[in-house]
Amino acid sequence: MDKQILQDYLDDHAFPVIVRSKKKYLMYEGLQDSSAYILKKGIIKTSVISHDGREFNLRYITGLEIVSLLRDEYSKFIDAPFNIRVESPTAELYQIDRVQFWKDINQSPQLQNYVKEYYRVNLLQSMKKMQQMLMNGKFGAVCTQLYDLYETFGVQTKEGYLIDFVVTNEEIAHFCGITSASSVNRMMQQLRETGAIRIQNRKILIKDLHAIKENMVV
């Protein structure tokens, strides 16, 4: 996606910017909201709650991106499709009246193309996540999540790739649909014993990316 199109649109308008602190929720699944939100700075996490009350993480979002689905063009209020929680010390988000946003989109061919691509990319990501959940066992799911974290937060070092963001085993469990963090603890210990990863200042260092990919069904 050409994010410059979105940035140019934002630069041309004086949209308010709201700031939320770590662990604060921007939206709750099922609650109505009249705004569309675009992440300006920070890290947020999207998640849904199952009928039995368990949380299932969807993805981390960083950088400039629409973070709330637009849905239909005419409804002033829509039910939030998922939870949005701030994971960085703070996050800054543009807040836009969602009906006005749709009007602006319909008047701009470039913005229309951007939104179409946004939905296409999100659909592909959802399909990939479903494939990984269905085809990987628990160990493969954990390795797949580690690879996703590498793609999002990975920084190359002399020893490998440092996931430059603190992610707990409990959060990894929620991404993988695993009910117990202790199960993830055992699998992470297995990866440490084989030399694939190391924990460094509470962050995960991937020492052997090939070993992680070997356990993934992609």
Coordinates of N, CA and C in Angstrom, one line a residue:
M1 N 0.8 -1.2 0.0 CA 0.0 0.0 0.0 C 0.9 1.3 0.0
D2 N 0.5 2.2 -0.8 CA 1.2 3.5 -0.8 C 0.7 4.4 0.3
K3 N 1.4 4.3 1.4 CA 0.9 5.1 2.6 C 1.1 6.6 2.4
Q4 N 1.8 7.0 1.4 CA 2.0 8.4 1.2 C 0.6 9.1 0.8
I5 N -0.2 8.3 0.1 CA -1.6 8.8 -0.3 C -2.3 9.1 1.0
L6 N -2.3 8.2 2.0 CA -3.0 8.4 3.3 C -2.4 9.6 4.0
Q7 N -1.0 9.7 4.0 CA -0.4 10.8 4.7 C -0.7 12.1 4.1
D8 N -0.8 12.2 2.7 CA -1.1 13.4 2.0 C -2.5 13.9 2.4
Y9 N -3.5 12.9 2.5 CA -4.8 13.2 2.9 C -4.9 13.8 4.3
L10 N -4.1 13.2 5.2 CA -4.1 13.7 6.6 C -3.5 15.0 6.7
D11 N -2.4 15.3 5.9 CA -1.7 16.6 5.9 C -2.6 17.7 5.4
D12 N -3.6 17.3 4.6 CA -4.5 18.4 4.0 C -5.7 18.7 4.9
H13 N -5.8 18.0 6.0 CA -6.9 18.2 6.9 C -6.4 18.4 8.4
A14 N -7.1 19.1 9.1 CA -6.7 19.4 10.5 C -7.4 18.4 11.5
F15 N -7.3 17.1 11.3 CA -8.0 16.2 12.1 C -7.4 16.2 13.5
P16 N -8.2 16.1 14.5 CA -7.7 16.0 15.9 C -6.9 14.7 16.1
V17 N -5.8 14.8 16.9 CA -5.0 13.7 17.3 C -5.2 13.4 18.8
I18 N -5.6 12.2 19.1 CA -5.8 11.8 20.4 C -4.6 10.9 20.9
V19 N -4.3 11.0 22.2 CA -3.2 10.2 22.7 C -3.8 9.3 23.8
R20 N -3.3 8.0 23.7 CA -3.7 7.0 24.7 C -2.4 6.4 25.3
S21 N -2.5 6.1 26.6 CA -1.3 5.5 27.2 C -1.4 4.0 27.2
K22 N -0.3 3.3 27.6 CA -0.2 1.9 27.5 C -1.3 1.2 28.3
K23 N -1.7 0.1 27.7 CA -2.8 -0.8 28.2 C -4.2 -0.2 28.2
K24 N -4.3 1.1 27.7 CA -5.6 1.7 27.5 C -6.3 1.2 26.2
Y25 N -7.6 1.0 26.3 CA -8.3 0.6 25.1 C -8.9 1.7 24.4
L26 N -8.7 1.7 23.0 CA -9.3 2.7 22.2 C -10.7 2.3 21.8
M27 N -11.0 1.0 21.6 CA -12.3 0.5 21.2 C -12.5 -0.8 21.9
Y28 N -13.7 -1.2 22.2 CA -14.1 -2.5 22.7 C -15.0 -3.2 21.7
E29 N -14.8 -4.4 21.4 CA -15.6 -5.2 20.5 C -17.1 -5.1 20.8
G30 N -17.9 -4.7 19.9 CA -19.3 -4.7 20.1 C -19.9 -3.3 20.5
L31 N -19.0 -2.4 21.0 CA -19.5 -1.1 21.4 C -19.5 -0.2 20.2
Q32 N -20.5 0.7 20.2 CA -20.6 1.6 19.0 C -19.7 2.8 19.1
D33 N -19.3 3.2 17.9 CA -18.3 4.3 17.8 C -18.7 5.1 16.5
S34 N -18.5 6.4 16.5 CA -18.8 7.2 15.3 C -17.6 7.7 14.6
S35 N -16.4 7.2 15.0 CA -15.1 7.7 14.4 C -14.4 6.6 13.7
A36 N -13.6 7.0 12.8 CA -12.5 6.1 12.2 C -11.2 6.6 12.8
Y37 N -10.3 5.6 13.0 CA -9.0 6.0 13.6 C -7.9 5.5 12.7
I38 N -6.9 6.4 12.7 CA -5.6 6.1 11.9 C -4.5 6.3 12.8
L39 N -3.7 5.2 13.0 CA -2.5 5.3 13.9 C -1.5 6.2 13.3
K40 N -1.0 7.2 14.1 CA 0.0 8.1 13.7 C 1.4 7.6 14.2
K41 N 1.4 7.2 15.5 CA 2.6 6.9 16.1 C 2.3 5.9 17.3
G42 N 3.2 4.9 17.4 CA 3.0 3.9 18.5 C 2.7 2.5 18.1
I43 N 2.3 1.7 19.0 CA 2.0 0.3 18.7 C 0.7 -0.1 19.4
I44 N -0.2 -0.7 18.6 CA -1.5 -1.1 19.2 C -1.7 -2.6 18.8
K45 N -2.6 -3.2 19.6 CA -2.9 -4.6 19.3 C -4.4 -4.8 19.1
T46 N -4.8 -5.6 18.2 CA -6.2 -5.9 18.0 C -6.5 -7.3 18.5
S47 N -7.7 -7.5 19.1 CA -8.0 -8.8 19.6 C -9.5 -8.9 19.6
V48 N -10.0 -10.2 19.8 CA -11.4 -10.4 19.9 C -11.6 -11.3 21.2
I49 N -12.8 -11.4 21.7 CA -13.1 -12.2 22.9 C -14.1 -13.3 22.4
S50 N -13.8 -14.5 22.8 CA -14.6 -15.7 22.4 C -15.8 -15.7 23.4
H51 N -16.8 -16.6 23.0 CA -18.0 -16.7 23.8 C -17.7 -17.1 25.3
D52 N -16.6 -17.9 25.5 CA -16.3 -18.3 26.8 C -15.4 -17.3 27.5
G53 N -15.2 -16.2 26.9 CA -14.4 -15.1 27.6 C -13.0 -15.1 27.4
R54 N -12.5 -16.0 26.5 CA -11.0 -16.1 26.2 C -10.7 -15.0 25.2
E55 N -9.5 -14.4 25.3 CA -9.1 -13.4 24.4 C -8.2 -14.1 23.3
F56 N -8.5 -13.7 22.0 CA -7.7 -14.1 20.9 C -7.1 -12.9 20.2
N57 N -5.7 -12.9 20.2 CA -5.1 -11.7 19.6 C -5.1 -11.9 18.1
L58 N -5.2 -10.8 17.4 CA -5.2 -10.8 15.9 C -3.9 -10.3 15.4
R59 N -3.5 -9.1 15.7 CA -2.2 -8.6 15.2 C -1.7 -7.4 15.9
Y60 N -0.4 -7.1 15.8 CA 0.1 -5.8 16.3 C 0.1 -4.9 15.1
I61 N -0.1 -3.6 15.3 CA -0.1 -2.6 14.2 C 0.9 -1.6 14.6
T62 N 1.8 -1.2 13.7 CA 2.8 -0.2 13.9 C 2.7 0.8 12.7
G63 N 3.1 2.0 13.0 CA 3.2 3.0 11.8 C 1.9 3.4 11.3
L64 N 1.9 4.2 10.3 CA 0.7 4.8 9.7 C -0.2 3.8 9.1
E65 N -1.4 3.6 9.7 CA -2.4 2.6 9.2 C -3.8 2.9 9.8
I66 N -4.8 2.6 9.0 CA -6.2 2.7 9.4 C -6.3 1.5 10.4
V67 N -6.8 1.8 11.6 CA -6.9 0.7 12.6 C -8.3 0.3 13.0
S68 N -9.3 1.0 12.4 CA -10.7 0.6 12.6 C -11.4 0.4 11.3
L69 N -12.0 -0.8 11.1 CA -12.6 -1.0 9.8 C -13.7 0.0 9.5
L70 N -13.9 0.3 8.2 CA -14.8 1.4 7.9 C -16.2 0.9 7.8
R71 N -16.4 -0.3 7.4 CA -17.8 -0.9 7.2 C -18.6 -0.1 6.2
D72 N -19.9 0.1 6.4 CA -20.7 0.8 5.4 C -20.5 2.3 5.4
E73 N -21.0 2.9 4.4 CA -20.7 4.3 4.2 C -21.6 5.3 4.9
Y74 N -22.8 4.8 5.4 CA -23.8 5.7 5.8 C -24.1 5.7 7.3
S75 N -23.8 4.7 8.0 CA -24.2 4.6 9.4 C -23.3 5.5 10.2
K76 N -23.9 6.3 11.0 CA -23.2 7.3 11.9 C -22.4 6.5 12.9
F77 N -23.0 5.4 13.5 CA -22.4 4.6 14.5 C -22.3 3.2 14.0
I78 N -21.2 2.5 14.3 CA -21.0 1.1 14.0 C -20.5 0.4 15.2
D79 N -20.8 -0.9 15.3 CA -20.3 -1.8 16.3 C -18.8 -2.1 16.0
A80 N -18.0 -1.8 17.0 CA -16.5 -2.1 16.8 C -16.3 -3.6 16.6
P81 N -15.6 -4.0 15.5 CA -15.4 -5.4 15.2 C -14.4 -6.1 16.1
F82 N -13.6 -5.4 16.8 CA -12.6 -6.0 17.7 C -12.1 -5.0 18.8
N83 N -11.4 -5.4 19.7 CA -10.7 -4.6 20.7 C -9.5 -4.0 20.1
I84 N -9.2 -2.7 20.5 CA -7.9 -2.1 20.1 C -7.3 -1.6 21.4
R85 N -6.1 -2.1 21.7 CA -5.4 -1.7 23.0 C -4.0 -1.2 22.7
V86 N -3.6 -0.1 23.4 CA -2.3 0.4 23.2 C -1.2 -0.4 23.9
E87 N -0.1 -0.7 23.1 CA 0.9 -1.6 23.7 C 2.2 -0.9 23.9
S88 N 2.4 0.3 23.3 CA 3.6 1.1 23.5 C 3.3 2.1 24.6
P89 N 4.4 2.8 25.2 CA 4.1 3.7 26.3 C 3.0 4.7 26.0
T90 N 2.9 5.2 24.8 CA 1.8 6.0 24.3 C 1.5 5.7 22.9
A91 N 0.4 6.1 22.4 CA 0.1 6.0 21.0 C -0.7 7.2 20.6
E92 N -0.4 7.7 19.4 CA -1.2 8.9 18.9 C -2.0 8.4 17.7
L93 N -3.3 8.8 17.6 CA -4.1 8.4 16.6 C -5.0 9.6 16.1
Y94 N -5.1 9.7 14.7 CA -6.0 10.6 14.1 C -7.4 10.1 14.4
Q95 N -8.3 11.0 14.7 CA -9.7 10.7 14.9 C -10.6 11.4 13.9
I96 N -11.3 10.7 13.1 CA -12.0 11.2 11.9 C -13.5 10.8 12.0
D97 N -14.4 11.7 11.8 CA -15.8 11.3 11.7 C -15.9 10.3 10.5
R98 N -16.5 9.1 10.8 CA -16.4 8.1 9.8 C -17.3 8.3 8.6
V99 N -18.4 9.0 8.7 CA -19.2 9.4 7.5 C -18.5 10.4 6.6
Q100 N -17.8 11.3 7.3 CA -17.0 12.3 6.5 C -15.9 11.6 5.8
F101 N -15.3 10.7 6.5 CA -14.2 9.9 5.9 C -14.6 9.2 4.6
W102 N -15.8 8.6 4.7 CA -16.3 7.9 3.5 C -16.6 8.9 2.4
K103 N -17.1 10.1 2.7 CA -17.4 11.1 1.7 C -16.0 11.5 1.0
D104 N -15.0 11.7 1.8 CA -13.7 12.1 1.3 C -13.1 11.0 0.4
I105 N -13.3 9.7 0.8 CA -12.8 8.6 0.0 C -13.5 8.6 -1.3
N106 N -14.8 8.8 -1.4 CA -15.6 8.7 -2.6 C -15.3 9.8 -3.6
Q107 N -14.7 10.9 -3.0 CA -14.3 12.0 -3.9 C -12.9 12.0 -4.4
S108 N -12.2 11.0 -3.9 CA -10.7 10.9 -4.3 C -10.4 9.5 -4.8
P109 N -10.2 9.4 -6.2 CA -9.8 8.1 -6.7 C -8.6 7.5 -6.1
Q110 N -7.6 8.3 -5.7 CA -6.4 7.8 -5.1 C -6.7 7.2 -3.7
L111 N -7.5 7.9 -3.0 CA -7.9 7.4 -1.7 C -8.8 6.1 -1.8
Q112 N -9.6 6.1 -2.8 CA -10.4 4.9 -3.0 C -9.5 3.7 -3.3
N113 N -8.5 3.9 -4.1 CA -7.6 2.8 -4.4 C -6.8 2.3 -3.2
Y114 N -6.5 3.3 -2.3 CA -5.8 3.0 -1.1 C -6.7 2.1 -0.2
V115 N -7.9 2.5 0.0 CA -8.8 1.8 0.8 C -9.1 0.4 0.3
K116 N -9.2 0.2 -1.0 CA -9.4 -1.1 -1.6 C -8.2 -2.0 -1.3
E117 N -7.0 -1.4 -1.4 CA -5.8 -2.2 -1.2 C -5.7 -2.5 0.3
Y118 N -6.2 -1.6 1.1 CA -6.2 -1.8 2.6 C -7.0 -3.0 2.9
Y119 N -8.2 -3.1 2.3 CA -9.1 -4.2 2.6 C -8.6 -5.5 2.0
R120 N -8.0 -5.4 0.8 CA -7.4 -6.6 0.2 C -6.3 -7.2 1.1
V121 N -5.4 -6.3 1.6 CA -4.3 -6.8 2.4 C -4.8 -7.4 3.7
N122 N -5.8 -6.7 4.3 CA -6.4 -7.2 5.6 C -7.1 -8.6 5.4
L123 N -7.7 -8.7 4.2 CA -8.3 -10.0 3.9 C -7.3 -11.1 3.8
L124 N -6.2 -10.8 3.1 CA -5.1 -11.8 2.9 C -4.5 -12.2 4.2
Q125 N -4.3 -11.2 5.1 CA -3.7 -11.4 6.4 C -4.7 -12.3 7.2
S126 N -6.0 -12.1 7.1 CA -6.9 -12.9 7.9 C -6.9 -14.3 7.4
M127 N -6.9 -14.5 6.1 CA -6.8 -15.8 5.5 C -5.6 -16.6 5.9
K128 N -4.4 -15.9 5.9 CA -3.2 -16.5 6.3 C -3.2 -16.9 7.7
K129 N -3.8 -16.1 8.6 CA -3.9 -16.4 10.0 C -4.8 -17.7 10.2
M130 N -5.9 -17.7 9.4 CA -6.8 -18.9 9.5 C -6.0 -20.2 9.1
Q131 N -5.3 -20.0 8.0 CA -4.5 -21.2 7.5 C -3.5 -21.7 8.5
Q132 N -2.8 -20.7 9.1 CA -1.8 -21.1 10.1 C -2.5 -21.8 11.3
M133 N -3.6 -21.3 11.7 CA -4.3 -21.9 12.9 C -4.8 -23.3 12.6
L134 N -5.2 -23.5 11.3 CA -5.8 -24.8 11.0 C -4.7 -25.9 10.6
M135 N -3.6 -25.4 10.0 CA -2.7 -26.4 9.5 C -1.5 -26.6 10.4
N136 N -1.2 -25.7 11.3 CA -0.1 -25.9 12.2 C -0.5 -26.5 13.5
G137 N 0.3 -27.3 14.1 CA 0.0 -27.8 15.5 C 0.4 -26.6 16.4
K138 N 0.4 -26.9 17.7 CA 0.7 -25.8 18.7 C 2.1 -25.3 18.5
F139 N 3.0 -26.2 18.3 CA 4.4 -25.8 18.2 C 4.6 -25.0 16.9
G140 N 4.0 -25.5 15.9 CA 4.1 -24.7 14.6 C 3.5 -23.3 14.7
A141 N 2.3 -23.3 15.5 CA 1.7 -22.0 15.6 C 2.6 -21.0 16.4
V142 N 3.3 -21.5 17.4 CA 4.2 -20.6 18.2 C 5.3 -20.2 17.3
C143 N 5.9 -21.1 16.5 CA 7.0 -20.7 15.6 C 6.5 -19.7 14.5
T144 N 5.2 -19.8 14.1 CA 4.6 -18.9 13.1 C 4.5 -17.5 13.7
Q145 N 4.1 -17.5 15.0 CA 3.9 -16.2 15.7 C 5.3 -15.5 15.9
L146 N 6.3 -16.3 16.2 CA 7.6 -15.8 16.4 C 8.1 -15.2 15.1
Y147 N 7.8 -15.8 14.0 CA 8.2 -15.3 12.6 C 7.4 -14.0 12.3
D148 N 6.1 -13.9 12.7 CA 5.4 -12.7 12.5 C 6.0 -11.6 13.4
L149 N 6.4 -11.9 14.6 CA 7.0 -10.9 15.4 C 8.4 -10.4 14.8
Y150 N 9.1 -11.3 14.3 CA 10.3 -11.0 13.6 C 10.1 -10.0 12.4
E151 N 9.0 -10.3 11.6 CA 8.7 -9.4 10.5 C 8.2 -8.0 11.0
T152 N 7.6 -8.0 12.1 CA 7.1 -6.7 12.6 C 8.1 -5.9 13.4
F153 N 8.9 -6.6 14.3 CA 9.7 -5.9 15.2 C 11.2 -6.3 15.1
G154 N 11.5 -7.2 14.2 CA 12.9 -7.7 14.1 C 14.0 -6.7 13.7
V155 N 15.0 -6.8 14.5 CA 16.2 -5.9 14.2 C 17.4 -6.8 14.1
Q156 N 18.2 -6.7 13.0 CA 19.3 -7.6 12.8 C 20.4 -7.2 13.7
T157 N 21.0 -8.2 14.4 CA 22.2 -8.0 15.2 C 23.3 -9.0 14.8
K158 N 24.4 -9.0 15.5 CA 25.5 -9.9 15.1 C 25.1 -11.4 15.5
E159 N 24.2 -11.5 16.5 CA 23.8 -12.9 16.9 C 22.6 -13.4 16.3
G160 N 21.8 -12.6 15.5 CA 20.6 -13.0 14.9 C 19.6 -11.8 14.8
Y161 N 18.4 -12.1 15.0 CA 17.3 -11.1 14.9 C 16.7 -10.8 16.3
L162 N 16.8 -9.6 16.8 CA 16.2 -9.3 18.0 C 14.8 -8.8 17.8
I163 N 13.8 -9.4 18.5 CA 12.4 -8.9 18.4 C 12.4 -7.7 19.4
D164 N 12.5 -6.5 18.9 CA 12.7 -5.3 19.7 C 11.4 -4.8 20.3
F165 N 10.8 -5.7 21.1 CA 9.5 -5.4 21.7 C 9.2 -6.6 22.7
V166 N 8.9 -6.2 23.9 CA 8.6 -7.2 24.9 C 7.3 -7.9 24.7
V167 N 7.3 -9.2 24.4 CA 6.1 -10.0 24.2 C 6.1 -11.1 25.2
T168 N 5.1 -11.3 26.0 CA 5.1 -12.3 27.0 C 4.6 -13.6 26.4
N169 N 4.9 -14.7 27.1 CA 4.4 -16.0 26.6 C 2.9 -16.1 26.6
E170 N 2.3 -15.4 27.6 CA 0.8 -15.3 27.6 C 0.3 -14.6 26.4
E171 N 0.9 -13.6 25.9 CA 0.4 -12.9 24.7 C 0.6 -13.8 23.5
I172 N 1.7 -14.5 23.4 CA 1.9 -15.5 22.3 C 0.8 -16.5 22.4
A173 N 0.5 -17.0 23.6 CA -0.6 -18.0 23.7 C -1.9 -17.5 23.1
H174 N -2.2 -16.2 23.4 CA -3.4 -15.6 22.9 C -3.4 -15.4 21.4
F175 N -2.2 -15.3 20.8 CA -2.1 -15.2 19.3 C -2.4 -16.6 18.7
C176 N -2.0 -17.6 19.4 CA -2.0 -19.0 18.8 C -3.2 -19.8 19.2
G177 N -4.1 -19.2 20.0 CA -5.3 -20.0 20.5 C -5.0 -21.0 21.5
I178 N -3.9 -20.9 22.2 CA -3.5 -21.8 23.2 C -4.0 -21.3 24.6
T179 N -4.7 -22.2 25.3 CA -5.3 -21.8 26.5 C -4.4 -21.5 27.7
S180 N -3.2 -22.2 27.7 CA -2.3 -22.1 28.8 C -1.0 -21.5 28.4
A181 N -0.5 -20.5 29.1 CA 0.8 -19.9 28.9 C 1.9 -20.9 29.2
S182 N 1.6 -21.8 30.1 CA 2.6 -22.8 30.5 C 3.0 -23.7 29.3
S183 N 2.0 -24.0 28.4 CA 2.3 -24.7 27.2 C 3.3 -24.0 26.3
V184 N 3.1 -22.7 26.2 CA 4.0 -21.9 25.4 C 5.4 -21.8 26.1
N185 N 5.4 -21.8 27.5 CA 6.7 -21.8 28.2 C 7.5 -23.1 27.8
R186 N 6.8 -24.2 27.7 CA 7.5 -25.5 27.4 C 8.1 -25.4 26.0
M187 N 7.3 -24.9 25.1 CA 7.7 -24.8 23.7 C 8.9 -23.8 23.5
M188 N 8.8 -22.7 24.2 CA 9.9 -21.7 24.2 C 11.1 -22.3 24.8
Q189 N 11.0 -23.1 25.8 CA 12.2 -23.8 26.4 C 12.8 -24.7 25.4
Q190 N 11.9 -25.4 24.7 CA 12.4 -26.4 23.7 C 13.2 -25.6 22.6
L191 N 12.7 -24.4 22.2 CA 13.5 -23.6 21.2 C 14.8 -23.1 21.8
R192 N 14.8 -22.8 23.0 CA 16.0 -22.3 23.7 C 17.0 -23.4 23.7
E193 N 16.6 -24.6 24.1 CA 17.5 -25.8 24.2 C 18.1 -26.2 22.9
T194 N 17.4 -26.0 21.8 CA 17.9 -26.3 20.4 C 18.8 -25.2 19.9
G195 N 18.8 -24.0 20.6 CA 19.6 -22.9 20.1 C 18.9 -22.0 19.1
A196 N 17.6 -22.2 18.9 CA 16.9 -21.4 18.0 C 16.7 -20.0 18.5
I197 N 16.4 -19.8 19.8 CA 16.2 -18.5 20.4 C 16.9 -18.4 21.7
R198 N 17.0 -17.1 22.1 CA 17.5 -16.8 23.4 C 16.8 -15.6 24.0
I199 N 16.6 -15.6 25.3 CA 15.9 -14.4 25.9 C 17.0 -13.4 26.3
Q200 N 16.8 -12.2 25.9 CA 17.8 -11.2 26.2 C 17.1 -9.9 26.7
N201 N 17.3 -9.6 28.0 CA 16.6 -8.5 28.6 C 15.1 -8.5 28.3
R202 N 14.5 -9.7 28.6 CA 13.1 -9.9 28.4 C 12.6 -9.9 27.0
K203 N 13.5 -9.7 26.0 CA 13.2 -9.7 24.6 C 13.7 -11.0 24.0
I204 N 13.0 -11.4 22.9 CA 13.4 -12.7 22.2 C 14.4 -12.4 21.1
L205 N 15.5 -13.1 21.2 CA 16.5 -13.1 20.2 C 16.4 -14.3 19.3
I206 N 16.1 -14.2 18.1 CA 16.0 -15.4 17.2 C 17.4 -15.6 16.6
K207 N 18.1 -16.7 17.1 CA 19.4 -17.0 16.7 C 19.5 -17.9 15.4
D208 N 18.4 -18.6 15.1 CA 18.3 -19.5 14.0 C 17.0 -19.3 13.3
L209 N 16.8 -18.4 12.4 CA 15.6 -18.1 11.8 C 15.1 -19.3 10.9
H210 N 16.1 -20.0 10.3 CA 15.8 -21.2 9.5 C 15.1 -22.3 10.3
A211 N 15.5 -22.4 11.6 CA 14.9 -23.5 12.4 C 13.5 -23.1 12.7
I212 N 13.2 -21.8 12.9 CA 11.8 -21.3 13.1 C 11.0 -21.6 11.9
K213 N 11.4 -21.3 10.7 CA 10.7 -21.5 9.5 C 10.4 -23.0 9.2
E214 N 11.3 -23.8 9.6 CA 11.2 -25.3 9.4 C 9.9 -25.8 10.0
N215 N 9.5 -25.2 11.1 CA 8.4 -25.7 11.9 C 7.1 -25.0 11.5
M216 N 7.1 -24.3 10.4 CA 5.9 -23.5 10.0 C 5.3 -24.2 8.8
V217 N 3.9 -24.2 8.7 CA 3.2 -24.5 7.5 C 2.7 -23.2 6.9
V218 N 3.3 -22.9 5.7 CA 3.0 -21.6 5.1 C 2.4 -21.8 3.7

